[in-house]
mmCIF file of C-alpha atoms in Angstrom:
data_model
loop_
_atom_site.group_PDB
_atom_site.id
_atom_site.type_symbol
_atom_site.label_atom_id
_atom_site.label_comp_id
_atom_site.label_asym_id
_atom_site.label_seq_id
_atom_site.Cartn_x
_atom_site.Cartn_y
_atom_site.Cartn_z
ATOM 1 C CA UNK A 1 54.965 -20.719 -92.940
ATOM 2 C CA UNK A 2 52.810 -18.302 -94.869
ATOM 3 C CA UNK A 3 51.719 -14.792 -93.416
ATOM 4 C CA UNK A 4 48.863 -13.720 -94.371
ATOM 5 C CA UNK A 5 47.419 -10.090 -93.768
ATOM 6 C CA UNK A 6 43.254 -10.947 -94.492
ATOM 7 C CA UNK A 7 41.005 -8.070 -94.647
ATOM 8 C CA UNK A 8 37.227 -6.981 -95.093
ATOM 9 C CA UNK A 9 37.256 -4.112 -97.538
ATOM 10 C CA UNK A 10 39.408 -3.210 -100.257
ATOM 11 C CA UNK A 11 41.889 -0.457 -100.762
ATOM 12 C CA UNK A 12 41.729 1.928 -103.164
ATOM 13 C CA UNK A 13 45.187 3.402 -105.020
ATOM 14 C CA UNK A 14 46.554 5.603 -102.847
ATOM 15 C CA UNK A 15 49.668 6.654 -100.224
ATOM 16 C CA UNK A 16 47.793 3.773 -97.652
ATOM 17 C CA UNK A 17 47.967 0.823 -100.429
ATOM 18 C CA UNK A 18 51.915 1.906 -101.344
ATOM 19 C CA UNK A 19 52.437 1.667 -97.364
ATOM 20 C CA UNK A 20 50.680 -1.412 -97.512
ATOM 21 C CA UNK A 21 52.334 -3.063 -100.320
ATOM 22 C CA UNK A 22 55.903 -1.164 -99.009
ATOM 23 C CA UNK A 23 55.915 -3.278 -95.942
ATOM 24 C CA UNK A 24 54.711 -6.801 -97.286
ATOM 25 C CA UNK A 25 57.089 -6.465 -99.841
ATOM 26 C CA UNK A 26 59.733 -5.626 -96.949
ATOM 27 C CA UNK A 27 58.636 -8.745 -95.215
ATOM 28 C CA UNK A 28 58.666 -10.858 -98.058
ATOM 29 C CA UNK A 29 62.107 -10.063 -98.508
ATOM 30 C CA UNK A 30 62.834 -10.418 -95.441
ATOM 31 C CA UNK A 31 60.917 -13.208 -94.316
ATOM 32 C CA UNK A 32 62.170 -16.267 -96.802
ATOM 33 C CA UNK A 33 65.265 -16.376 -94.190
ATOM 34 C CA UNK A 34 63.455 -16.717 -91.339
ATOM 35 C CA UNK A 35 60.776 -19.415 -92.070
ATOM 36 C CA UNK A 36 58.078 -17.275 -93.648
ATOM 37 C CA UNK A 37 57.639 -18.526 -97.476
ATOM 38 C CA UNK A 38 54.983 -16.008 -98.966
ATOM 39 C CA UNK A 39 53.721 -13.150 -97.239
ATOM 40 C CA UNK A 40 50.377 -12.109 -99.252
ATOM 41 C CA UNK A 41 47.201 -9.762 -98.381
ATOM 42 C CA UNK A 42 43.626 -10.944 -98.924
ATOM 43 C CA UNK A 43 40.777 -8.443 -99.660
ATOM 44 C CA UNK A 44 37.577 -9.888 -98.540
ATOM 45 C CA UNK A 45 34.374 -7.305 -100.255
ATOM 46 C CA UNK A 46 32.043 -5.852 -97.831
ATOM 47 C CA UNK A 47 29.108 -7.200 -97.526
ATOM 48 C CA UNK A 48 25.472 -5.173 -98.812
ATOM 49 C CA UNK A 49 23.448 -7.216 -96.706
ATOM 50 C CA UNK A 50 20.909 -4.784 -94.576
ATOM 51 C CA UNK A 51 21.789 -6.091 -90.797
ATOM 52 C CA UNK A 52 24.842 -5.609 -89.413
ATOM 53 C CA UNK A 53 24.475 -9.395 -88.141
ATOM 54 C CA UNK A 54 24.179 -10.572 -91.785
ATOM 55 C CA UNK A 55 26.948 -8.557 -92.940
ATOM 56 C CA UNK A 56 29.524 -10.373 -90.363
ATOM 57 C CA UNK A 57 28.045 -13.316 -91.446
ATOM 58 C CA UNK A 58 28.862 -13.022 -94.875
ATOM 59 C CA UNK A 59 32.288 -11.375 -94.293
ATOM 60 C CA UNK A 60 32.880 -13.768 -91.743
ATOM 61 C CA UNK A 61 32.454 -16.873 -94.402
ATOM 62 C CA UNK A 62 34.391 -15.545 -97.173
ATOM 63 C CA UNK A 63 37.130 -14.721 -94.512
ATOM 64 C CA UNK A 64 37.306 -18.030 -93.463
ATOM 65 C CA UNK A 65 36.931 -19.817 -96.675
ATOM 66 C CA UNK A 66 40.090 -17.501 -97.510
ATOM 67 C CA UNK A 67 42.157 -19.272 -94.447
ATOM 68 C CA UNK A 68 43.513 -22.946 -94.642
ATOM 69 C CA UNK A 69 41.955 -24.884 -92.221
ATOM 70 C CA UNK A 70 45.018 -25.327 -89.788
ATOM 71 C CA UNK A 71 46.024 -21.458 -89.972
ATOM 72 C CA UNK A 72 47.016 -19.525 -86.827
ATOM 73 C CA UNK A 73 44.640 -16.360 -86.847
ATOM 74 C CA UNK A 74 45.550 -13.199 -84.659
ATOM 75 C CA UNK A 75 42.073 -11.103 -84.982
ATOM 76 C CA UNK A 76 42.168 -7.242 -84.566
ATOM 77 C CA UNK A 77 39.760 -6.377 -81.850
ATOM 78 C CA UNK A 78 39.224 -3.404 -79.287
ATOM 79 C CA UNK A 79 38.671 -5.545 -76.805
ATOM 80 C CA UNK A 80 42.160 -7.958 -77.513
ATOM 81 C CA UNK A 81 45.305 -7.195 -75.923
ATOM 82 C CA UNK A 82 47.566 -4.573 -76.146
ATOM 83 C CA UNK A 83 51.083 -6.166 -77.024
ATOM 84 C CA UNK A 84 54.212 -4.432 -77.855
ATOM 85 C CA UNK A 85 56.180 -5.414 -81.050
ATOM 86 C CA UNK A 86 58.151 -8.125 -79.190
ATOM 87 C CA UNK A 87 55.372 -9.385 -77.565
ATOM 88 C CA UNK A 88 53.558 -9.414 -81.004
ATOM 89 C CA UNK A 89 56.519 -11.822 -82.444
ATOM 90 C CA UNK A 90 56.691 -14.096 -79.581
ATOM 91 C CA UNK A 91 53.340 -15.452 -80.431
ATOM 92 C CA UNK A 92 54.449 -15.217 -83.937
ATOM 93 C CA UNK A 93 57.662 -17.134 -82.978
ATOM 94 C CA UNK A 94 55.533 -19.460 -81.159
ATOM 95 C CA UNK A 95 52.800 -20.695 -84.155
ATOM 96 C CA UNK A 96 56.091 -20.811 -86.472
ATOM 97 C CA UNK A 97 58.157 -23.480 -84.253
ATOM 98 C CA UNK A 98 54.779 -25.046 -83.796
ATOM 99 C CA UNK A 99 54.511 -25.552 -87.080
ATOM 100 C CA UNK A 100 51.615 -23.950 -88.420
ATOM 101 C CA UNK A 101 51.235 -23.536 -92.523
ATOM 102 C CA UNK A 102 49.877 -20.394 -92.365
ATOM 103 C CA UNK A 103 49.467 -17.240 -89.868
ATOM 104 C CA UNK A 104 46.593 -14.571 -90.956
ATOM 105 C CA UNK A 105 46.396 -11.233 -89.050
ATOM 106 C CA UNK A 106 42.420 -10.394 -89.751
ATOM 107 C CA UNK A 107 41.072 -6.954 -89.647
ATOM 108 C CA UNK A 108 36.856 -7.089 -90.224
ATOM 109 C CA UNK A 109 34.503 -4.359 -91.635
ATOM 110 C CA UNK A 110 32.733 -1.646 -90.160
ATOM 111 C CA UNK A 111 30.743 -4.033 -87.744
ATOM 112 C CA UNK A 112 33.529 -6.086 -86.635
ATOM 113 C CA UNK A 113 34.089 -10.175 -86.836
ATOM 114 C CA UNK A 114 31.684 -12.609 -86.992
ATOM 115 C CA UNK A 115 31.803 -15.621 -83.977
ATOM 116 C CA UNK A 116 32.452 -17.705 -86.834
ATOM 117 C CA UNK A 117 35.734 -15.883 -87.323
ATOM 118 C CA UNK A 118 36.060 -15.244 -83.131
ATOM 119 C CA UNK A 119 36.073 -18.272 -82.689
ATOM 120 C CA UNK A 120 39.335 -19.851 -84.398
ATOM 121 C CA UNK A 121 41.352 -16.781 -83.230
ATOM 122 C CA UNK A 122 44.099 -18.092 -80.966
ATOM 123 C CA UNK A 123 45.148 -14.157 -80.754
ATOM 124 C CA UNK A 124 42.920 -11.111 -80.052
ATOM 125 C CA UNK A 125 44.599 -7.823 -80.464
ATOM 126 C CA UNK A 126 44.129 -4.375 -80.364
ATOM 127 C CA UNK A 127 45.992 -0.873 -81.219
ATOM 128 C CA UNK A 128 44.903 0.702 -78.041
ATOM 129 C CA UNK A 129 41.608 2.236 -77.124
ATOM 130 C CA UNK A 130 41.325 5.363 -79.954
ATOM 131 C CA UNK A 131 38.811 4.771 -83.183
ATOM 132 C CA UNK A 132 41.462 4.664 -86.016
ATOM 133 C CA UNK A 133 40.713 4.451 -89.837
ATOM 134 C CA UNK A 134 40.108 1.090 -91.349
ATOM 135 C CA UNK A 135 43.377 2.226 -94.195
ATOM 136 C CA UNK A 136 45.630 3.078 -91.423
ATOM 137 C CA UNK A 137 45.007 -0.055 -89.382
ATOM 138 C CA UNK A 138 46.064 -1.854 -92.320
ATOM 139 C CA UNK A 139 49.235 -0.025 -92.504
ATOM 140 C CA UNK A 140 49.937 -0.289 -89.065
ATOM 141 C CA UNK A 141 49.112 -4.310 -89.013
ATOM 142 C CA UNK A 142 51.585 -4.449 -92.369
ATOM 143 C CA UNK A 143 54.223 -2.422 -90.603
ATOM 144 C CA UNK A 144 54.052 -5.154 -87.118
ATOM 145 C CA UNK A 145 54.063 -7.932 -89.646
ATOM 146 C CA UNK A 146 57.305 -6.656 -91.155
ATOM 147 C CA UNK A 147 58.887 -5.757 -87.938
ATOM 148 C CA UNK A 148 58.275 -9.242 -86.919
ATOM 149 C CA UNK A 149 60.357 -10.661 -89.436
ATOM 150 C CA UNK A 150 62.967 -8.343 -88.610
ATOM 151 C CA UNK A 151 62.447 -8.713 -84.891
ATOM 152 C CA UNK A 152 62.873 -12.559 -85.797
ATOM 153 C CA UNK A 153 65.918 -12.018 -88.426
ATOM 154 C CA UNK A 154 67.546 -10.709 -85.757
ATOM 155 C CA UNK A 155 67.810 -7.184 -86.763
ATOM 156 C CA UNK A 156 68.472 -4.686 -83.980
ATOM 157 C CA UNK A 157 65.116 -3.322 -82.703
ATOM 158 C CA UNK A 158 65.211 0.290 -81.819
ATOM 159 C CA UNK A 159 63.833 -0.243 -77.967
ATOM 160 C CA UNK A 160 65.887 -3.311 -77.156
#
């Protein structure tokens, strides 16, 4: 299976795009022995349209033309669940034995996801109720994907 970490916006060189990179590179190493054949990260642009409605729109598109058509999508939303690590790779676990090709943790832009998008996610998910930057959600959602595979490799987790 493929893990995919799909976003709207793209980072710029910095400490958040080494943390980025740092932890999908982790997984990748990481994740060939426990099912996971490429771990990747797609940049989606933002969109310029004027209406926030539009923008989703477009984002929302070029997200999903981004995702194969069978892939497992876990969307970051405030209003998804609150899961702890485990929890979090569980479901992964899940969509893996399943057999799903592909498993893409989405973050959207500034205005959020489009239906279009909303509607294939089998996961909603949220970082708890605080506003945090669009860079450091990325970091955060690379960091859960690479504890995942560790979680899954069977390395010891620290609150087990």
């Amino acid at each position: 299976m493929r893990l995919v970490l799909a976003c709207v916006g793209r980072l710029k060189a910095g400490a958040e795009r080494e943390l980025v990179t740092r932890y999908l590179d982790r997984a990748r190493a990481g994740g060939r022995q426990v099912g996971f054949t490429q771990v990747d990260m797609v940049e989606i642009g933002e969109s310029i349209a004027r209406r926030p409605e539009d923008r989703m729109a477009e984002e929302g598109a070029a997200l999903v033309a981004s995702f194969p058509p069978d892939a497992a999508l876990a969307i970051l939303d405030p209003r998804g669940q609150n899961l702890s690590s485990e929890a979090f790779t569980g479901w992964v676990r899940e969509r893996r034995d399943d057999g799903a090709s592909c498993l893409c943790l989405v973050i959207g832009g500034a205005d959020g996801l489009s239906g279009q998008v909303r509607s294939r996610a089998g996961l909603l998910l949220a970082y708890g109720a605080a506003t945090f930057p669009h860079q450091l959600v990325r970091v955060m959602a690379a960091e859960q994907l690479y504890r995942a595979v560790t979680i899954l490799s069977g390395h010891p987790y620290h609150r087990a």
